[in-house]
Structure formats: C-alpha cells, structure tokens
C-alpha cells in the first residue's frame, strides 16, 4: 500500500466550478501536509500547507485536514483553465535515525486536473 | 532570491558514462533534497541532507548513485555508470527546517 494515495484522474471540471482533490495517507504519525501544483514540463510548486484539523483558506484554495480519517483535500473555487495541472499531495512522516527524529516528505502520485472553458 | 538552481537543464549521455548533476539551494535553507520523477514511479525521494550531512539515503536506487554536499551552497548527484533506466527528470529542492520544500527547475536526463 502506498503511503500517500491520490486518484490519478484525470479530473475534468468546467470553468467556474469547484474542483475537489483528495488524498489519503497511511502513517497516523504524519503531522504536516502540503499541496503542490505541477504544470507539464515544470517543477512542483508549493501552494498550500496544513497542520491542524479543519480548513485553511488562501484565496481560491482551501485545504482540509481530517487526521482521524487520515484524509486531506484541496478545493479550488472558481476554477480557471490556468489551474489545469497535476496536483501533488505530500505528507511528512516522522522517522528516526541515529537517535534523531526527522521528517520525511512523501508524495502521492498526483491528480491531473483539467479545467475546460 | 534566485531560487534553487540546477545544472545542466538537459543531459543526454550514452550508457556507461558518468553523469553529474548540480544544485545550488536557496541561501539560508538547511535542508536539501534530491528527487527523481518518471511517469511510471512518480516523484521519488532519493536522498536528503540537513546542514550538509546526509540524513536518509534509503531512496538511492543502487550503488551507482552517489550524492555529496561539500558546503551549504552546493550539492551534486552522480550516476556512474549510467543506464537507460536512469532516464528521468531529477529535481533538487531545499527548505528551511525541513518543510515547505522549494524545487529547482530540474534536469532532464536521457541515457541512450
């Protein structure tokens, strides 16, 4: 079982609609979660981070975290064609090495989002 | 800030040759990460450093891969000898305190 799972899509929504992207994770010890956007041929770009249960809003983006269900989501309101990209969910898992704790960021496979005019 | 800088942006080499990828992290960041991305396997963490010290290299696929960080502003990822299955986009990323990683533009490696 993959540590961070996403539906690969593609998810297709009309312009102006709400796009909902979902992610589940397996490590209950994960404390921090991130959403990255990656345009074709480009590098991943950090767009949202969330650490506590509930919602976090930033402009048209809302990240939602439910640690009990091990579920993270990203909502994009008023979707635009320029939002068409692959969205990567990532979770920080705490690992131990040599007596030191550190966080390892694990990415899901990504969901391809297409917003059509 | 110039962001994370990687070189070269594209590399085409023949099987068996040595390949060296370079990365300059964002100034002041204390973590540096090397990733590989392919269509089949997605984004994979190869190795990461904290304050120039390798912390976790469990993602390095084979002994043919090695990475160094001689100082806070420079890191290399070396593949020797290279094989066609190493063809991928290699990303370097850096962060402060290990979170919120910022990625470089990547190096597209093709091994023929």
Short mmCIF file of N, CA and C in Angstrom, two decimals, chain A residues 64-117:
data_model
loop_
_atom_site.label_atom_id
_atom_site.label_comp_id
_atom_site.label_asym_id
_atom_site.label_seq_id
_atom_site.Cartn_x
_atom_site.Cartn_y
_atom_site.Cartn_z
N UNK A 64 -8.23 21.04 3.45
CA UNK A 64 -8.99 20.46 4.55
C UNK A 64 -8.23 19.25 5.07
N UNK A 65 -8.17 19.13 6.39
CA UNK A 65 -7.45 18.02 7.02
C UNK A 65 -8.33 17.34 8.05
N UNK A 66 -8.39 16.02 7.98
CA UNK A 66 -9.10 15.22 8.97
C UNK A 66 -8.16 14.10 9.38
N UNK A 67 -7.49 14.28 10.50
CA UNK A 67 -6.48 13.32 10.94
C UNK A 67 -7.12 12.00 11.38
N UNK A 68 -8.32 12.05 11.92
CA UNK A 68 -8.97 10.82 12.35
C UNK A 68 -9.24 9.91 11.16
N UNK A 69 -9.60 10.49 10.04
CA UNK A 69 -9.87 9.73 8.83
C UNK A 69 -8.64 9.61 7.94
N UNK A 70 -7.55 10.28 8.32
CA UNK A 70 -6.31 10.27 7.55
C UNK A 70 -6.59 10.73 6.13
N UNK A 71 -7.18 11.90 6.05
CA UNK A 71 -7.70 12.42 4.78
C UNK A 71 -7.35 13.89 4.65
N UNK A 72 -6.86 14.25 3.47
CA UNK A 72 -6.54 15.64 3.16
C UNK A 72 -7.19 15.97 1.83
N UNK A 73 -7.71 17.17 1.70
CA UNK A 73 -8.30 17.55 0.43
C UNK A 73 -7.92 18.98 0.08
N UNK A 74 -8.07 19.29 -1.19
CA UNK A 74 -7.83 20.64 -1.70
C UNK A 74 -9.02 21.02 -2.56
N UNK A 75 -9.63 22.15 -2.22
CA UNK A 75 -10.73 22.67 -3.01
C UNK A 75 -10.25 23.90 -3.76
N UNK A 76 -10.57 23.96 -5.03
CA UNK A 76 -10.25 25.13 -5.84
C UNK A 76 -11.57 25.73 -6.30
N UNK A 77 -11.88 26.93 -5.79
CA UNK A 77 -13.13 27.59 -6.16
C UNK A 77 -12.92 28.39 -7.44
N UNK A 78 -14.02 28.61 -8.16
CA UNK A 78 -13.98 29.41 -9.39
C UNK A 78 -12.80 28.95 -10.28
N UNK A 79 -12.79 27.66 -10.56
CA UNK A 79 -11.68 27.07 -11.33
C UNK A 79 -11.47 27.78 -12.66
N UNK A 80 -10.22 27.97 -13.00
CA UNK A 80 -9.83 28.62 -14.25
C UNK A 80 -9.03 27.65 -15.12
N UNK A 81 -9.04 27.84 -16.43
CA UNK A 81 -8.22 26.97 -17.27
C UNK A 81 -6.75 26.97 -16.86
N UNK A 82 -6.28 28.08 -16.29
CA UNK A 82 -4.89 28.15 -15.85
C UNK A 82 -4.62 27.27 -14.62
N UNK A 83 -5.67 26.74 -14.01
CA UNK A 83 -5.50 25.80 -12.88
C UNK A 83 -5.22 24.39 -13.38
N UNK A 84 -5.35 24.17 -14.67
CA UNK A 84 -5.10 22.83 -15.23
C UNK A 84 -3.64 22.45 -15.00
N UNK A 85 -3.45 21.38 -14.26
CA UNK A 85 -2.10 20.95 -13.86
C UNK A 85 -2.24 19.62 -13.11
N UNK A 86 -1.12 19.09 -12.69
CA UNK A 86 -1.13 17.94 -11.79
C UNK A 86 -0.94 18.45 -10.37
N UNK A 87 -1.79 17.97 -9.46
CA UNK A 87 -1.73 18.39 -8.07
C UNK A 87 -1.21 17.24 -7.21
N UNK A 88 -0.12 17.51 -6.51
CA UNK A 88 0.55 16.50 -5.69
C UNK A 88 0.27 16.76 -4.21
N UNK A 89 -0.14 15.72 -3.54
CA UNK A 89 -0.33 15.77 -2.10
C UNK A 89 0.92 15.19 -1.45
N UNK A 90 1.35 15.77 -0.34
CA UNK A 90 2.54 15.26 0.34
C UNK A 90 2.32 15.28 1.84
N UNK A 91 2.87 14.28 2.51
CA UNK A 91 2.75 14.18 3.96
C UNK A 91 4.13 14.01 4.57
N UNK A 92 4.32 14.64 5.72
CA UNK A 92 5.59 14.48 6.42
C UNK A 92 5.45 13.36 7.43
N UNK A 93 6.28 12.35 7.27
CA UNK A 93 6.31 11.23 8.19
C UNK A 93 7.54 11.38 9.07
N UNK A 94 7.34 11.15 10.35
CA UNK A 94 8.47 11.26 11.27
C UNK A 94 9.24 9.95 11.28
N UNK A 95 10.52 10.06 11.03
CA UNK A 95 11.39 8.89 11.04
C UNK A 95 12.49 9.10 12.10
N UNK A 96 13.11 8.02 12.50
CA UNK A 96 14.20 8.11 13.47
C UNK A 96 15.46 7.49 12.88
N UNK A 97 16.57 8.18 13.06
CA UNK A 97 17.84 7.65 12.59
C UNK A 97 18.93 8.11 13.53
N UNK A 98 19.68 7.18 14.04
CA UNK A 98 20.79 7.53 14.91
C UNK A 98 20.37 8.30 16.14
N UNK A 99 19.15 8.02 16.64
CA UNK A 99 18.69 8.70 17.84
C UNK A 99 18.09 10.07 17.58
N UNK A 100 18.01 10.45 16.33
CA UNK A 100 17.46 11.75 15.97
C UNK A 100 16.18 11.57 15.18
N UNK A 101 15.17 12.37 15.51
CA UNK A 101 13.91 12.35 14.75
C UNK A 101 13.97 13.40 13.65
N UNK A 102 13.46 13.04 12.50
CA UNK A 102 13.43 13.97 11.38
C UNK A 102 12.21 13.67 10.54
N UNK A 103 11.83 14.61 9.73
CA UNK A 103 10.64 14.44 8.92
C UNK A 103 11.00 14.09 7.49
N UNK A 104 10.27 13.12 6.92
CA UNK A 104 10.46 12.74 5.53
C UNK A 104 9.19 13.06 4.76
N UNK A 105 9.33 13.81 3.69
CA UNK A 105 8.18 14.20 2.88
C UNK A 105 7.93 13.12 1.85
N UNK A 106 6.71 12.56 1.86
CA UNK A 106 6.34 11.54 0.89
C UNK A 106 5.22 12.07 0.02
N UNK A 107 5.38 11.93 -1.29
CA UNK A 107 4.42 12.44 -2.25
C UNK A 107 3.48 11.35 -2.75
N UNK A 108 2.25 11.75 -3.04
CA UNK A 108 1.34 10.89 -3.77
C UNK A 108 1.69 10.95 -5.25
N UNK A 109 0.96 10.15 -6.05
CA UNK A 109 1.23 10.07 -7.48
C UNK A 109 0.73 11.30 -8.23
N UNK A 110 -0.15 12.07 -7.61
CA UNK A 110 -0.67 13.26 -8.26
C UNK A 110 -2.00 13.03 -8.95
N UNK A 111 -2.82 14.07 -8.98
CA UNK A 111 -4.09 14.06 -9.70
C UNK A 111 -4.03 15.08 -10.82
N UNK A 112 -4.33 14.63 -12.02
CA UNK A 112 -4.35 15.54 -13.17
C UNK A 112 -5.70 16.26 -13.20
N UNK A 113 -5.66 17.57 -13.16
CA UNK A 113 -6.87 18.39 -13.21
C UNK A 113 -6.92 19.13 -14.55
N UNK A 114 -8.06 19.04 -15.19
CA UNK A 114 -8.29 19.80 -16.42
C UNK A 114 -9.52 20.67 -16.22
N UNK A 115 -9.36 21.97 -16.42
CA UNK A 115 -10.47 22.91 -16.34
C UNK A 115 -10.78 23.36 -17.76
N UNK A 116 -11.98 23.02 -18.23
CA UNK A 116 -12.31 23.36 -19.61
C UNK A 116 -13.24 24.56 -19.67
N UNK A 117 -13.00 25.41 -20.68
CA UNK A 117 -13.80 26.65 -20.80
C UNK A 117 -15.27 26.35 -21.05
#
